[in-house]
Short mmCIF file of C-alpha atoms in Angstrom, two decimals:
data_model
loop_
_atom_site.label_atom_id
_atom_site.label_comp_id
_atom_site.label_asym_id
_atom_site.label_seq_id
_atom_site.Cartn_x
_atom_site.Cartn_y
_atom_site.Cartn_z
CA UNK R 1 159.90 146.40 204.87
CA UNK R 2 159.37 143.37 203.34
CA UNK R 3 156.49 141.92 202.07
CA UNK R 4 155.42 145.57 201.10
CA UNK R 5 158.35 146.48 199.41
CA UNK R 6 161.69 144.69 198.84
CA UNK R 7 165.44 145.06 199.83
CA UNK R 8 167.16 146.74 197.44
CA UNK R 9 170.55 149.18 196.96
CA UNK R 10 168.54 151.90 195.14
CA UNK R 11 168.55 154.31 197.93
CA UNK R 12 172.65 154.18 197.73
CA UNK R 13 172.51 154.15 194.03
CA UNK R 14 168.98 155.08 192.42
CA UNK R 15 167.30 154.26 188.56
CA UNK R 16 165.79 157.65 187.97
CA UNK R 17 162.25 156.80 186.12
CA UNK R 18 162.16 157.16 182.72
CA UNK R 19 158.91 158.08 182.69
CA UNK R 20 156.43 160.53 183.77
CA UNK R 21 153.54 159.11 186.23
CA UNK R 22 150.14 160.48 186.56
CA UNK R 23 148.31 158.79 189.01
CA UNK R 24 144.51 159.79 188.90
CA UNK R 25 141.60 158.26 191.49
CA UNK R 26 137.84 158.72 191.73
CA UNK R 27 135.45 157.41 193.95
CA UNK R 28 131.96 155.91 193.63
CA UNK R 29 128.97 156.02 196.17
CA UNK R 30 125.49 153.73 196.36
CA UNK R 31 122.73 156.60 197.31
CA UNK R 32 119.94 155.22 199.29
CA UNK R 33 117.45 155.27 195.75
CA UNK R 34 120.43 152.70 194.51
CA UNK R 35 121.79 154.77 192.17
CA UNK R 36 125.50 154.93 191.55
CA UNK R 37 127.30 158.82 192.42
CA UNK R 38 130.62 158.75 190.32
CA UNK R 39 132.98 161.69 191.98
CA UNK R 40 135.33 163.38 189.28
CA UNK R 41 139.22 162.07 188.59
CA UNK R 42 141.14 163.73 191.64
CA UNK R 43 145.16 163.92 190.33
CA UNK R 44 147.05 161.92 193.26
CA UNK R 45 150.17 162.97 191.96
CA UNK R 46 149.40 166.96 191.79
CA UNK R 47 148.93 165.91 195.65
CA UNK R 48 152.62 164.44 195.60
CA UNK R 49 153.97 167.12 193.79
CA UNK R 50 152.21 169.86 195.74
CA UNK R 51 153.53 168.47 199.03
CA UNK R 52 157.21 168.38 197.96
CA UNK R 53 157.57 171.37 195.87
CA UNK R 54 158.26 174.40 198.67
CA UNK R 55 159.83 172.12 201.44
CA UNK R 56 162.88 172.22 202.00
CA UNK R 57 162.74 169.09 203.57
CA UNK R 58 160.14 167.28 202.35
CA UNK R 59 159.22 163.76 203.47
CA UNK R 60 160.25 160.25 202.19
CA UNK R 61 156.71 158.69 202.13
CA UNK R 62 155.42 162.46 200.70
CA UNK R 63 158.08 161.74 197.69
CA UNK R 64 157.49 157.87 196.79
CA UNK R 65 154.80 156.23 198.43
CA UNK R 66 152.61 156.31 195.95
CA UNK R 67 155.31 155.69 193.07
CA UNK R 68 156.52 152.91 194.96
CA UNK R 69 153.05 151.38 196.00
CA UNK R 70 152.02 151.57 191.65
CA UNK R 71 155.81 150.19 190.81
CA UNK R 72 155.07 147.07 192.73
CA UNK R 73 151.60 146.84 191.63
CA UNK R 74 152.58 146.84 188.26
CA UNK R 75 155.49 143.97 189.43
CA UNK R 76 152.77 141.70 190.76
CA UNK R 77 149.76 141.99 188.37
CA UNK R 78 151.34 142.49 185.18
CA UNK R 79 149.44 143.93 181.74
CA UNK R 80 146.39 142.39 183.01
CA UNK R 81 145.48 143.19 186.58
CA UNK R 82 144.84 139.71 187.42
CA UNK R 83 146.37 139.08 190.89
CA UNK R 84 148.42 136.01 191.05
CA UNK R 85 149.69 135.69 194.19
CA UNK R 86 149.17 136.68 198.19
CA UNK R 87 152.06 139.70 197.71
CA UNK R 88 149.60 140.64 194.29
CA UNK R 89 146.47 141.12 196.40
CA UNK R 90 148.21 142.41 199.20
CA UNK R 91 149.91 144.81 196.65
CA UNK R 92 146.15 146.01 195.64
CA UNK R 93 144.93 146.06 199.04
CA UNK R 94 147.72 148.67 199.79
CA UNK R 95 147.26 150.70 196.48
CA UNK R 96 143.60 151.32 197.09
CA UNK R 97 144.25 151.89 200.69
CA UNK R 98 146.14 155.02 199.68
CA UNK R 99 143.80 156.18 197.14
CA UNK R 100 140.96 155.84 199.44
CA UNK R 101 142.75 157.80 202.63
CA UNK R 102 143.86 160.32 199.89
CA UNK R 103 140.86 160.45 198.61
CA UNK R 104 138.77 160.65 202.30
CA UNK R 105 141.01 163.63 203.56
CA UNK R 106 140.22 165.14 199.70
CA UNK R 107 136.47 164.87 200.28
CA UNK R 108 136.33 166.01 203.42
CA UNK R 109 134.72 162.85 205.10
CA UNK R 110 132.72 162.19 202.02
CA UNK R 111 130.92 158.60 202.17
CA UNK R 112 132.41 156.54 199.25
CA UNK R 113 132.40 152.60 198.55
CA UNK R 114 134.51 151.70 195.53
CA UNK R 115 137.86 153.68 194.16
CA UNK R 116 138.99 153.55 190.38
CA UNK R 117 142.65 154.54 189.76
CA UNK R 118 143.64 155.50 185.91
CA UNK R 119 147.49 155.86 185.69
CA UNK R 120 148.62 157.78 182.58
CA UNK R 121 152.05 157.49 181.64
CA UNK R 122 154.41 159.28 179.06
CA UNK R 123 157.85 158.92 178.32
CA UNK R 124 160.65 161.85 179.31
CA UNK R 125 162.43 162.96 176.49
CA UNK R 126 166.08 162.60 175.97
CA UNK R 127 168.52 165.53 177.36
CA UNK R 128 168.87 167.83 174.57
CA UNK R 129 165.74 167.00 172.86
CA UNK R 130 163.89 170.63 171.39
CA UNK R 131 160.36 170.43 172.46
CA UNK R 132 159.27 171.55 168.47
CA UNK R 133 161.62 169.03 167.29
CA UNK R 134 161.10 165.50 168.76
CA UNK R 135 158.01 163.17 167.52
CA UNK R 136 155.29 162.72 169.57
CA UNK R 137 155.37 160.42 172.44
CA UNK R 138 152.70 157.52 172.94
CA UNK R 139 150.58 157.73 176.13
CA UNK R 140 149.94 155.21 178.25
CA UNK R 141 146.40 155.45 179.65
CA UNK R 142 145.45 152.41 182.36
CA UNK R 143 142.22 152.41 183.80
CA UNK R 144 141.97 149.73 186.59
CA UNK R 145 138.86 147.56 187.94
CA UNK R 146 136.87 149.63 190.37
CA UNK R 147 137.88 148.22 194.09
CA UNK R 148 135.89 148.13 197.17
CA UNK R 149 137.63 149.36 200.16
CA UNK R 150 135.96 149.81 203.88
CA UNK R 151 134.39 153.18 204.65
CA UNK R 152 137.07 156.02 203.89
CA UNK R 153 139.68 153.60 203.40
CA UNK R 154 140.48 152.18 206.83
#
């Protein structure tokens, strides 16, 4: 699977997250006047979730492709999302891939240039933890460069 993701033993023995994901895209569209249509946040992960919840056997890809895909986005570019490297672009490439195919089947063929993703992330409390009783948690909220990807993502 390499260079998209690496060889690793975490299928055998997997490092549950310790944090909760929210993975949110939105598109944005050049009309002919040249103005700039802006599509509202669509919640990739919902999608995830929604897919998994009531199947008994749900799919691989349908569980952690888009975990996976932000995991080693995060690997290659860092705080900054400066790519550094060939595997760092191609790392983008494939993250805004997804969003825009996601996003294309969402719109129902909808004509779209650019994506934006905004990834908001909170820790999971520790077992045992009373919701009333544990402090606030701080949010992560990263809002990436908009990309431009080929018509509908392809």
């Amino acid at each position: 699977m390499y260079p998209l993701f690496e060889q690793n033993w975490r299928l055998f023995a997997p490092n549950p997250d310790s944090v909760n994901r929210q993975v949110l895209a939105r598109t944005a569209h050049t009309a002919s006047n040249g103005s700039m249509r802006v599509s509202p946040w669509v919640d990739l992960t919902a999608m995830d979730r929604a897919a998994v919840e009531h199947n008994a056997f749900p799919s691989h890809t349908a569980q952690n492709l888009l975990r996976r895909a932000w995991a080693s986005y995060v690997d290659t570019h860092g705080e900054d999302d400066t790519a550094r490297s060939d595997r760092a672009l191609m790392m983008q490439k494939y993250l805004s891939n997804i969003a825009a195919d996601r996003l294309a089947d969402h719109d129902d063929g909808g004509t779209f240039e650019f994506v934006q993703l905004r990834v908001v992330t909170l820790p999971v409390a520790a077992p045992g933890t009373a919701a009333g009783h544990r402090p606030p948690s701080p949010v992560e909220n990263r809002l990436l460069p908009w990309w431009k990807v080929t018509p509908h993502g392809k």
